[in-house]
Amino acid sequence: MKMTLNRIFTVALTAFALLSTQASAQEKSIVVSSTTSTEQSGLFGFMLPIFKMKTGIDVKVVAVGTGQALDIGRRGDADVVFVHDKVAEDKFVAQGYSTKRNEVMYNDFVLIGPKSDPAKIGGGKDIQAAFQKIASAKAPFVSRGDKSGTHAAELRYWKDAGIQVTPSMTWYKETGSGMGPALNTASAMNGYILADRATWLNFKNRGDLAILVEGDPKLFNQYGIMLVNPAKFPHVKKAAGQTFIDWITSKDGQDVIAMYKINGEQLFFPNAKP
């Protein structure tokens, strides 16, 4: 009987130690719902190991379109949201899903198209004029169609150009996919597509595609980060999530963002406010 009790006690202690270790590991990890461009550009692969080395916190990324990333935050299924649609982000804060939006970095959108350029937009800087020419030529255009930050920007440019696009248009194709798969579709179709520069620079299957329009101030692309409100979702890992936000907006994190380059070209430009 004594041996049995000792054995039970030993097993109980082992189980308790295991649960404590698992709980500790969970406390040292956070979920970040983010736009696809931060992952498909390779930024997270470069940045997150550095953050983990400095803090011991593991970041699990759910990379989807900005609209979906914000919805994940609205359900309380992420600790941090890192996206690029300021209008939608401000709404997220106004609705009480976060208490503060922090600016992190920026880059720009570029209009990609076939080198043969049937719409004759190459070399221009006016995104509105380029969209008008594409619509006039009924040249194949690939849209992400996924409520992402890039999709939201694309729809703004069509609106500014005075054009109402619909999936029923034979030349306008919505993929409902992330930036990488949408670029693959554009490459296969030899079509035009709006992309964030970072994902484009990291994209390998370019085929006959090239940047045709860039440099319009309207193509500015700002990224923001927010802690999901722990007052609304008590399970949110406030301390670890805030540590990530504090680091990425600090000089240390901003320097890491600036260090990330492909073929010597910087993909993101840090601009967090002190």
PDB file of C-alpha atoms in Angstrom:
ATOM      1  CA  MET A   1       0.000   0.000   0.000  1.00  0.00           C
ATOM      2  CA  LYS A   2       2.854   2.335   0.862  1.00  0.00           C
ATOM      3  CA  MET A   3       4.568   1.693  -2.497  1.00  0.00           C
ATOM      4  CA  THR A   4       1.336   2.368  -4.322  1.00  0.00           C
ATOM      5  CA  LEU A   5       0.854   5.718  -2.580  1.00  0.00           C
ATOM      6  CA  ASN A   6       4.463   6.693  -3.313  1.00  0.00           C
ATOM      7  CA  ARG A   7       3.985   5.800  -6.944  1.00  0.00           C
ATOM      8  CA  ILE A   8       0.767   7.810  -7.159  1.00  0.00           C
ATOM      9  CA  PHE A   9       2.501  10.758  -5.534  1.00  0.00           C
ATOM     10  CA  THR A  10       5.422  10.527  -8.006  1.00  0.00           C
ATOM     11  CA  VAL A  11       3.081  10.339 -11.006  1.00  0.00           C
ATOM     12  CA  ALA A  12       1.097  13.315  -9.705  1.00  0.00           C
ATOM     13  CA  LEU A  13       4.262  15.396  -9.273  1.00  0.00           C
ATOM     14  CA  THR A  14       5.416  14.488 -12.793  1.00  0.00           C
ATOM     15  CA  ALA A  15       2.048  15.434 -14.271  1.00  0.00           C
ATOM     16  CA  PHE A  16       2.057  18.726 -12.380  1.00  0.00           C
ATOM     17  CA  ALA A  17       5.563  19.550 -13.621  1.00  0.00           C
ATOM     18  CA  LEU A  18       4.539  18.743 -17.209  1.00  0.00           C
ATOM     19  CA  LEU A  19       1.447  20.945 -17.004  1.00  0.00           C
ATOM     20  CA  SER A  20       3.500  23.755 -15.500  1.00  0.00           C
ATOM     21  CA  THR A  21       6.022  23.484 -18.329  1.00  0.00           C
ATOM     22  CA  GLN A  22       3.240  23.528 -20.944  1.00  0.00           C
ATOM     23  CA  ALA A  23       1.598  26.535 -19.317  1.00  0.00           C
ATOM     24  CA  SER A  24       4.939  28.345 -19.217  1.00  0.00           C
ATOM     25  CA  ALA A  25       5.507  27.594 -22.912  1.00  0.00           C
ATOM     26  CA  GLN A  26       2.057  28.921 -23.769  1.00  0.00           C
ATOM     27  CA  GLU A  27       2.755  32.138 -21.872  1.00  0.00           C
ATOM     28  CA  LYS A  28       5.894  32.524 -23.978  1.00  0.00           C
ATOM     29  CA  SER A  29       4.010  32.458 -27.267  1.00  0.00           C
ATOM     30  CA  ILE A  30       1.566  34.803 -28.959  1.00  0.00           C
ATOM     31  CA  VAL A  31      -0.651  34.661 -32.036  1.00  0.00           C
ATOM     32  CA  VAL A  32      -0.314  37.476 -34.557  1.00  0.00           C
ATOM     33  CA  SER A  33      -2.911  37.756 -37.313  1.00  0.00           C
ATOM     34  CA  SER A  34      -1.276  39.592 -40.157  1.00  0.00           C
ATOM     35  CA  THR A  35      -1.494  40.479 -43.812  1.00  0.00           C
ATOM     36  CA  THR A  36       0.098  38.029 -46.249  1.00  0.00           C
ATOM     37  CA  SER A  37       2.697  40.550 -47.419  1.00  0.00           C
ATOM     38  CA  THR A  38       4.588  40.529 -44.115  1.00  0.00           C
ATOM     39  CA  GLU A  39       5.032  36.770 -44.433  1.00  0.00           C
ATOM     40  CA  GLN A  40       5.284  36.240 -48.197  1.00  0.00           C
ATOM     41  CA  SER A  41       7.861  39.009 -48.457  1.00  0.00           C
ATOM     42  CA  GLY A  42      10.057  37.039 -46.058  1.00  0.00           C
ATOM     43  CA  LEU A  43      10.045  39.771 -43.381  1.00  0.00           C
ATOM     44  CA  PHE A  44       8.669  37.564 -40.606  1.00  0.00           C
ATOM     45  CA  GLY A  45      11.127  34.800 -41.433  1.00  0.00           C
ATOM     46  CA  PHE A  46      13.929  37.332 -40.994  1.00  0.00           C
ATOM     47  CA  MET A  47      12.586  39.274 -38.024  1.00  0.00           C
ATOM     48  CA  LEU A  48      10.855  36.809 -35.697  1.00  0.00           C
ATOM     49  CA  PRO A  49      13.893  34.639 -34.860  1.00  0.00           C
ATOM     50  CA  ILE A  50      15.669  37.823 -33.730  1.00  0.00           C
ATOM     51  CA  PHE A  51      12.697  38.800 -31.558  1.00  0.00           C
ATOM     52  CA  LYS A  52      12.520  35.321 -30.019  1.00  0.00           C
ATOM     53  CA  MET A  53      16.245  35.315 -29.297  1.00  0.00           C
ATOM     54  CA  LYS A  54      15.909  38.614 -27.424  1.00  0.00           C
ATOM     55  CA  THR A  55      12.686  37.886 -25.519  1.00  0.00           C
ATOM     56  CA  GLY A  56      12.095  34.126 -25.524  1.00  0.00           C
ATOM     57  CA  ILE A  57       8.617  34.752 -26.954  1.00  0.00           C
ATOM     58  CA  ASP A  58       7.530  32.618 -29.885  1.00  0.00           C
ATOM     59  CA  VAL A  59       5.271  34.318 -32.467  1.00  0.00           C
ATOM     60  CA  LYS A  60       2.733  32.176 -34.295  1.00  0.00           C
ATOM     61  CA  VAL A  61       1.622  33.997 -37.435  1.00  0.00           C
ATOM     62  CA  VAL A  62      -1.758  33.612 -39.129  1.00  0.00           C
ATOM     63  CA  ALA A  63      -1.152  35.224 -42.531  1.00  0.00           C
ATOM     64  CA  VAL A  64      -4.356  36.198 -44.344  1.00  0.00           C
ATOM     65  CA  GLY A  65      -5.793  39.282 -46.015  1.00  0.00           C
ATOM     66  CA  THR A  66      -6.103  42.373 -43.820  1.00  0.00           C
ATOM     67  CA  GLY A  67      -9.895  42.064 -43.632  1.00  0.00           C
ATOM     68  CA  GLN A  68      -9.646  38.476 -42.411  1.00  0.00           C
ATOM     69  CA  ALA A  69      -6.806  39.359 -40.029  1.00  0.00           C
ATOM     70  CA  LEU A  70      -8.989  42.027 -38.420  1.00  0.00           C
ATOM     71  CA  ASP A  71     -11.907  39.580 -38.201  1.00  0.00           C
ATOM     72  CA  ILE A  72      -9.643  37.128 -36.357  1.00  0.00           C
ATOM     73  CA  GLY A  73      -8.892  39.921 -33.895  1.00  0.00           C
ATOM     74  CA  ARG A  74     -12.609  40.713 -33.563  1.00  0.00           C
ATOM     75  CA  ARG A  75     -13.211  37.105 -32.517  1.00  0.00           C
ATOM     76  CA  GLY A  76     -10.417  37.273 -29.957  1.00  0.00           C
ATOM     77  CA  ASP A  77      -8.482  34.545 -31.770  1.00  0.00           C
ATOM     78  CA  ALA A  78      -5.258  36.584 -31.908  1.00  0.00           C
ATOM     79  CA  ASP A  79      -3.251  38.573 -29.412  1.00  0.00           C
ATOM     80  CA  VAL A  80      -1.904  41.095 -31.917  1.00  0.00           C
ATOM     81  CA  VAL A  81      -3.073  42.325 -35.341  1.00  0.00           C
ATOM     82  CA  PHE A  82      -0.478  43.603 -37.857  1.00  0.00           C
ATOM     83  CA  VAL A  83      -2.044  44.878 -41.105  1.00  0.00           C
ATOM     84  CA  HIS A  84      -2.111  47.672 -43.715  1.00  0.00           C
ATOM     85  CA  ASP A  85      -5.456  49.391 -44.128  1.00  0.00           C
ATOM     86  CA  LYS A  86      -5.546  52.510 -41.951  1.00  0.00           C
ATOM     87  CA  VAL A  87      -9.262  53.154 -42.455  1.00  0.00           C
ATOM     88  CA  ALA A  88     -10.144  49.622 -41.328  1.00  0.00           C
ATOM     89  CA  GLU A  89      -7.611  49.770 -38.479  1.00  0.00           C
ATOM     90  CA  ASP A  90      -9.053  53.020 -37.127  1.00  0.00           C
ATOM     91  CA  LYS A  91     -12.512  51.418 -37.249  1.00  0.00           C
ATOM     92  CA  PHE A  92     -11.150  48.391 -35.330  1.00  0.00           C
ATOM     93  CA  VAL A  93      -9.976  50.730 -32.550  1.00  0.00           C
ATOM     94  CA  ALA A  94     -13.192  52.787 -32.604  1.00  0.00           C
ATOM     95  CA  GLN A  95     -15.212  49.581 -32.135  1.00  0.00           C
ATOM     96  CA  GLY A  96     -13.216  48.777 -28.997  1.00  0.00           C
ATOM     97  CA  TYR A  97     -11.324  45.750 -30.324  1.00  0.00           C
ATOM     98  CA  SER A  98      -8.072  47.556 -29.545  1.00  0.00           C
ATOM     99  CA  THR A  99      -7.239  50.691 -27.604  1.00  0.00           C
ATOM    100  CA  LYS A 100      -4.373  51.966 -29.747  1.00  0.00           C
ATOM    101  CA  ARG A 101      -3.031  51.709 -33.298  1.00  0.00           C
ATOM    102  CA  ASN A 102       0.744  51.997 -33.682  1.00  0.00           C
ATOM    103  CA  GLU A 103       2.392  52.813 -37.002  1.00  0.00           C
ATOM    104  CA  VAL A 104       5.287  50.484 -37.814  1.00  0.00           C
ATOM    105  CA  MET A 105       6.593  50.839 -41.368  1.00  0.00           C
ATOM    106  CA  TYR A 106       5.647  51.612 -44.939  1.00  0.00           C
ATOM    107  CA  ASN A 107       6.447  50.693 -48.502  1.00  0.00           C
ATOM    108  CA  ASP A 108       4.413  51.147 -51.664  1.00  0.00           C
ATOM    109  CA  PHE A 109       2.132  49.430 -54.098  1.00  0.00           C
ATOM    110  CA  VAL A 110       3.229  48.855 -57.687  1.00  0.00           C
ATOM    111  CA  LEU A 111       1.199  48.081 -60.802  1.00  0.00           C
ATOM    112  CA  ILE A 112       2.532  44.949 -62.460  1.00  0.00           C
ATOM    113  CA  GLY A 113       1.804  43.897 -66.020  1.00  0.00           C
ATOM    114  CA  PRO A 114       3.108  42.026 -69.071  1.00  0.00           C
ATOM    115  CA  LYS A 115       6.125  43.531 -70.792  1.00  0.00           C
ATOM    116  CA  SER A 116       4.100  43.613 -74.028  1.00  0.00           C
ATOM    117  CA  ASP A 117       1.816  46.086 -72.179  1.00  0.00           C
ATOM    118  CA  PRO A 118      -1.392  45.946 -74.283  1.00  0.00           C
ATOM    119  CA  ALA A 119      -2.940  48.822 -72.263  1.00  0.00           C
ATOM    120  CA  LYS A 120       0.110  51.043 -72.905  1.00  0.00           C
ATOM    121  CA  ILE A 121       0.600  52.126 -69.280  1.00  0.00           C
ATOM    122  CA  GLY A 122       4.328  51.494 -68.945  1.00  0.00           C
ATOM    123  CA  GLY A 123       6.528  54.274 -67.642  1.00  0.00           C
ATOM    124  CA  GLY A 124       3.654  56.269 -66.174  1.00  0.00           C
ATOM    125  CA  LYS A 125       3.294  57.366 -62.563  1.00  0.00           C
ATOM    126  CA  ASP A 126      -0.429  58.149 -62.499  1.00  0.00           C
ATOM    127  CA  ILE A 127      -2.277  55.127 -61.088  1.00  0.00           C
ATOM    128  CA  GLN A 128      -5.688  56.598 -61.913  1.00  0.00           C
ATOM    129  CA  ALA A 129      -4.760  57.081 -65.589  1.00  0.00           C
ATOM    130  CA  ALA A 130      -3.282  53.568 -65.719  1.00  0.00           C
ATOM    131  CA  PHE A 131      -6.480  51.979 -64.409  1.00  0.00           C
ATOM    132  CA  GLN A 132      -8.534  53.951 -66.953  1.00  0.00           C
ATOM    133  CA  LYS A 133      -6.331  52.660 -69.795  1.00  0.00           C
ATOM    134  CA  ILE A 134      -6.596  49.052 -68.569  1.00  0.00           C
ATOM    135  CA  ALA A 135     -10.390  49.289 -68.426  1.00  0.00           C
ATOM    136  CA  SER A 136     -10.555  50.960 -71.836  1.00  0.00           C
ATOM    137  CA  ALA A 137      -8.397  48.236 -73.387  1.00  0.00           C
ATOM    138  CA  LYS A 138     -10.289  45.517 -71.474  1.00  0.00           C
ATOM    139  CA  ALA A 139      -6.865  44.048 -70.744  1.00  0.00           C
ATOM    140  CA  PRO A 140      -6.798  41.088 -68.325  1.00  0.00           C
ATOM    141  CA  PHE A 141      -6.608  42.310 -64.723  1.00  0.00           C
ATOM    142  CA  VAL A 142      -6.204  40.035 -61.702  1.00  0.00           C
ATOM    143  CA  SER A 143      -7.704  41.194 -58.404  1.00  0.00           C
ATOM    144  CA  ARG A 144      -7.105  39.516 -55.063  1.00  0.00           C
ATOM    145  CA  GLY A 145     -10.786  39.961 -54.274  1.00  0.00           C
ATOM    146  CA  ASP A 146     -10.162  38.924 -50.671  1.00  0.00           C
ATOM    147  CA  LYS A 147     -10.902  42.106 -48.662  1.00  0.00           C
ATOM    148  CA  SER A 148      -7.193  42.494 -47.978  1.00  0.00           C
ATOM    149  CA  GLY A 149      -5.419  45.819 -47.610  1.00  0.00           C
ATOM    150  CA  THR A 150      -4.161  45.490 -51.180  1.00  0.00           C
ATOM    151  CA  HIS A 151      -7.676  44.711 -52.441  1.00  0.00           C
ATOM    152  CA  ALA A 152      -9.072  47.720 -50.550  1.00  0.00           C
ATOM    153  CA  ALA A 153      -6.418  49.963 -52.125  1.00  0.00           C
ATOM    154  CA  GLU A 154      -7.147  48.549 -55.587  1.00  0.00           C
ATOM    155  CA  LEU A 155     -10.866  49.300 -55.215  1.00  0.00           C
ATOM    156  CA  ARG A 156     -10.051  52.876 -54.160  1.00  0.00           C
ATOM    157  CA  TYR A 157      -7.967  53.335 -57.311  1.00  0.00           C
ATOM    158  CA  TRP A 158     -10.785  52.030 -59.542  1.00  0.00           C
ATOM    159  CA  LYS A 159     -13.203  54.404 -57.809  1.00  0.00           C
ATOM    160  CA  ASP A 160     -10.802  57.336 -58.261  1.00  0.00           C
ATOM    161  CA  ALA A 161     -10.578  56.394 -61.941  1.00  0.00           C
ATOM    162  CA  GLY A 162     -14.375  56.562 -62.195  1.00  0.00           C
ATOM    163  CA  ILE A 163     -14.718  52.867 -63.008  1.00  0.00           C
ATOM    164  CA  GLN A 164     -17.073  50.371 -61.365  1.00  0.00           C
ATOM    165  CA  VAL A 165     -15.521  46.921 -61.645  1.00  0.00           C
ATOM    166  CA  THR A 166     -17.550  43.723 -61.198  1.00  0.00           C
ATOM    167  CA  PRO A 167     -16.712  40.005 -61.408  1.00  0.00           C
ATOM    168  CA  SER A 168     -19.054  39.775 -64.410  1.00  0.00           C
ATOM    169  CA  MET A 169     -16.526  41.692 -66.530  1.00  0.00           C
ATOM    170  CA  THR A 170     -14.697  39.140 -68.662  1.00  0.00           C
ATOM    171  CA  TRP A 171     -11.355  40.944 -68.345  1.00  0.00           C
ATOM    172  CA  TYR A 172     -11.546  41.354 -64.536  1.00  0.00           C
ATOM    173  CA  LYS A 173     -10.710  38.218 -62.549  1.00  0.00           C
ATOM    174  CA  GLU A 174     -11.060  37.942 -58.767  1.00  0.00           C
ATOM    175  CA  THR A 175      -8.993  35.159 -57.202  1.00  0.00           C
ATOM    176  CA  GLY A 176     -10.019  35.399 -53.536  1.00  0.00           C
ATOM    177  CA  SER A 177      -6.419  34.556 -52.658  1.00  0.00           C
ATOM    178  CA  GLY A 178      -3.309  35.993 -51.083  1.00  0.00           C
ATOM    179  CA  MET A 179      -0.731  38.096 -52.884  1.00  0.00           C
ATOM    180  CA  GLY A 180       1.558  35.245 -53.912  1.00  0.00           C
ATOM    181  CA  PRO A 181      -1.164  33.034 -55.466  1.00  0.00           C
ATOM    182  CA  ALA A 182      -2.724  36.091 -57.149  1.00  0.00           C
ATOM    183  CA  LEU A 183       0.650  36.944 -58.695  1.00  0.00           C
ATOM    184  CA  ASN A 184       0.918  33.361 -59.926  1.00  0.00           C
ATOM    185  CA  THR A 185      -2.468  33.785 -61.624  1.00  0.00           C
ATOM    186  CA  ALA A 186      -1.383  37.062 -63.219  1.00  0.00           C
ATOM    187  CA  SER A 187       1.808  35.412 -64.443  1.00  0.00           C
ATOM    188  CA  ALA A 188      -0.144  32.527 -65.986  1.00  0.00           C
ATOM    189  CA  MET A 189      -2.672  34.896 -67.601  1.00  0.00           C
ATOM    190  CA  ASN A 190      -0.106  37.546 -68.594  1.00  0.00           C
ATOM    191  CA  GLY A 191      -2.391  40.044 -66.875  1.00  0.00           C
ATOM    192  CA  TYR A 192      -2.119  43.233 -64.870  1.00  0.00           C
ATOM    193  CA  ILE A 193      -2.183  43.204 -61.062  1.00  0.00           C
ATOM    194  CA  LEU A 194      -1.674  45.579 -58.149  1.00  0.00           C
ATOM    195  CA  ALA A 195       0.900  44.249 -55.672  1.00  0.00           C
ATOM    196  CA  ASP A 196       2.810  45.417 -52.649  1.00  0.00           C
ATOM    197  CA  ARG A 197       6.428  45.944 -53.640  1.00  0.00           C
ATOM    198  CA  ALA A 198       7.803  43.661 -50.907  1.00  0.00           C
ATOM    199  CA  THR A 199       5.939  40.550 -52.062  1.00  0.00           C
ATOM    200  CA  TRP A 200       6.787  41.332 -55.685  1.00  0.00           C
ATOM    201  CA  LEU A 201      10.512  41.551 -54.895  1.00  0.00           C
ATOM    202  CA  ASN A 202      10.355  38.148 -53.202  1.00  0.00           C
ATOM    203  CA  PHE A 203       8.221  36.610 -55.983  1.00  0.00           C
ATOM    204  CA  LYS A 204      10.064  34.107 -58.178  1.00  0.00           C
ATOM    205  CA  ASN A 205       7.494  33.053 -60.807  1.00  0.00           C
ATOM    206  CA  ARG A 206       7.421  36.357 -62.697  1.00  0.00           C
ATOM    207  CA  GLY A 207       7.185  35.015 -66.220  1.00  0.00           C
ATOM    208  CA  ASP A 208       6.759  38.014 -68.556  1.00  0.00           C
ATOM    209  CA  LEU A 209       5.621  40.381 -65.790  1.00  0.00           C
ATOM    210  CA  ALA A 210       7.356  43.593 -64.733  1.00  0.00           C
ATOM    211  CA  ILE A 211       6.659  46.777 -62.783  1.00  0.00           C
ATOM    212  CA  LEU A 212       4.943  49.203 -65.172  1.00  0.00           C
ATOM    213  CA  VAL A 213       3.627  51.959 -62.876  1.00  0.00           C
ATOM    214  CA  GLU A 214       5.229  53.193 -59.662  1.00  0.00           C
ATOM    215  CA  GLY A 215       5.923  56.412 -57.811  1.00  0.00           C
ATOM    216  CA  ASP A 216       2.419  57.886 -57.507  1.00  0.00           C
ATOM    217  CA  PRO A 217       1.992  59.251 -53.936  1.00  0.00           C
ATOM    218  CA  LYS A 218      -1.384  57.462 -53.870  1.00  0.00           C
ATOM    219  CA  LEU A 219       0.527  54.161 -53.897  1.00  0.00           C
ATOM    220  CA  PHE A 220       1.886  54.783 -50.372  1.00  0.00           C
ATOM    221  CA  ASN A 221       1.309  51.705 -48.191  1.00  0.00           C
ATOM    222  CA  GLN A 222       1.349  52.142 -44.386  1.00  0.00           C
ATOM    223  CA  TYR A 223       1.408  49.236 -41.901  1.00  0.00           C
ATOM    224  CA  GLY A 224      -0.018  49.391 -38.374  1.00  0.00           C
ATOM    225  CA  ILE A 225      -0.011  47.089 -35.345  1.00  0.00           C
ATOM    226  CA  MET A 226      -2.556  46.739 -32.503  1.00  0.00           C
ATOM    227  CA  LEU A 227      -2.937  44.722 -29.328  1.00  0.00           C
ATOM    228  CA  VAL A 228      -6.325  43.000 -29.210  1.00  0.00           C
ATOM    229  CA  ASN A 229      -8.213  44.509 -26.286  1.00  0.00           C
ATOM    230  CA  PRO A 230      -7.765  42.276 -23.188  1.00  0.00           C
ATOM    231  CA  ALA A 231     -10.729  44.026 -21.530  1.00  0.00           C
ATOM    232  CA  LYS A 232     -12.927  42.513 -24.242  1.00  0.00           C
ATOM    233  CA  PHE A 233     -11.051  39.196 -24.422  1.00  0.00           C
ATOM    234  CA  PRO A 234      -9.444  38.340 -21.039  1.00  0.00           C
ATOM    235  CA  HIS A 235      -7.481  35.421 -22.524  1.00  0.00           C
ATOM    236  CA  VAL A 236      -5.419  37.771 -24.699  1.00  0.00           C
ATOM    237  CA  LYS A 237      -1.747  37.629 -23.651  1.00  0.00           C
ATOM    238  CA  LYS A 238      -1.436  41.294 -22.900  1.00  0.00           C
ATOM    239  CA  ALA A 239       2.113  41.332 -21.518  1.00  0.00           C
ATOM    240  CA  ALA A 240       3.687  39.200 -24.258  1.00  0.00           C
ATOM    241  CA  GLY A 241       1.680  40.900 -27.004  1.00  0.00           C
ATOM    242  CA  GLN A 242       2.666  44.344 -25.768  1.00  0.00           C
ATOM    243  CA  THR A 243       6.295  43.216 -25.576  1.00  0.00           C
ATOM    244  CA  PHE A 244       6.147  42.403 -29.295  1.00  0.00           C
ATOM    245  CA  ILE A 245       4.569  45.765 -30.131  1.00  0.00           C
ATOM    246  CA  ASP A 246       7.054  47.653 -27.956  1.00  0.00           C
ATOM    247  CA  TRP A 247       9.967  45.849 -29.601  1.00  0.00           C
ATOM    248  CA  ILE A 248       8.843  46.270 -33.219  1.00  0.00           C
ATOM    249  CA  THR A 249       8.269  50.001 -32.682  1.00  0.00           C
ATOM    250  CA  SER A 250      11.539  50.469 -30.741  1.00  0.00           C
ATOM    251  CA  LYS A 251      14.842  51.488 -32.340  1.00  0.00           C
ATOM    252  CA  ASP A 252      15.984  47.868 -32.121  1.00  0.00           C
ATOM    253  CA  GLY A 253      12.961  46.482 -33.979  1.00  0.00           C
ATOM    254  CA  GLN A 254      12.917  49.376 -36.459  1.00  0.00           C
ATOM    255  CA  ASP A 255      16.570  48.739 -37.275  1.00  0.00           C
ATOM    256  CA  VAL A 256      15.809  45.064 -37.940  1.00  0.00           C
ATOM    257  CA  ILE A 257      13.007  46.037 -40.355  1.00  0.00           C
ATOM    258  CA  ALA A 258      15.385  48.377 -42.206  1.00  0.00           C
ATOM    259  CA  MET A 259      18.013  45.636 -42.410  1.00  0.00           C
ATOM    260  CA  TYR A 260      15.751  43.296 -44.378  1.00  0.00           C
ATOM    261  CA  LYS A 261      16.670  43.490 -48.061  1.00  0.00           C
ATOM    262  CA  ILE A 262      16.423  41.385 -51.214  1.00  0.00           C
ATOM    263  CA  ASN A 263      19.220  41.781 -53.743  1.00  0.00           C
ATOM    264  CA  GLY A 264      20.292  44.905 -51.888  1.00  0.00           C
ATOM    265  CA  GLU A 265      16.851  46.547 -52.098  1.00  0.00           C
ATOM    266  CA  GLN A 266      15.097  47.530 -48.861  1.00  0.00           C
ATOM    267  CA  LEU A 267      11.531  46.198 -48.693  1.00  0.00           C
ATOM    268  CA  PHE A 268      10.063  48.103 -45.751  1.00  0.00           C
ATOM    269  CA  PHE A 269      10.849  51.518 -44.292  1.00  0.00           C
ATOM    270  CA  PRO A 270      10.365  51.903 -40.511  1.00  0.00           C
ATOM    271  CA  ASN A 271       8.415  54.958 -39.381  1.00  0.00           C
ATOM    272  CA  ALA A 272       7.148  54.178 -35.869  1.00  0.00           C
ATOM    273  CA  LYS A 273       6.488  57.303 -33.837  1.00  0.00           C
ATOM    274  CA  PRO A 274       8.520  57.624 -30.602  1.00  0.00           C
TER     275      PRO A 274
END
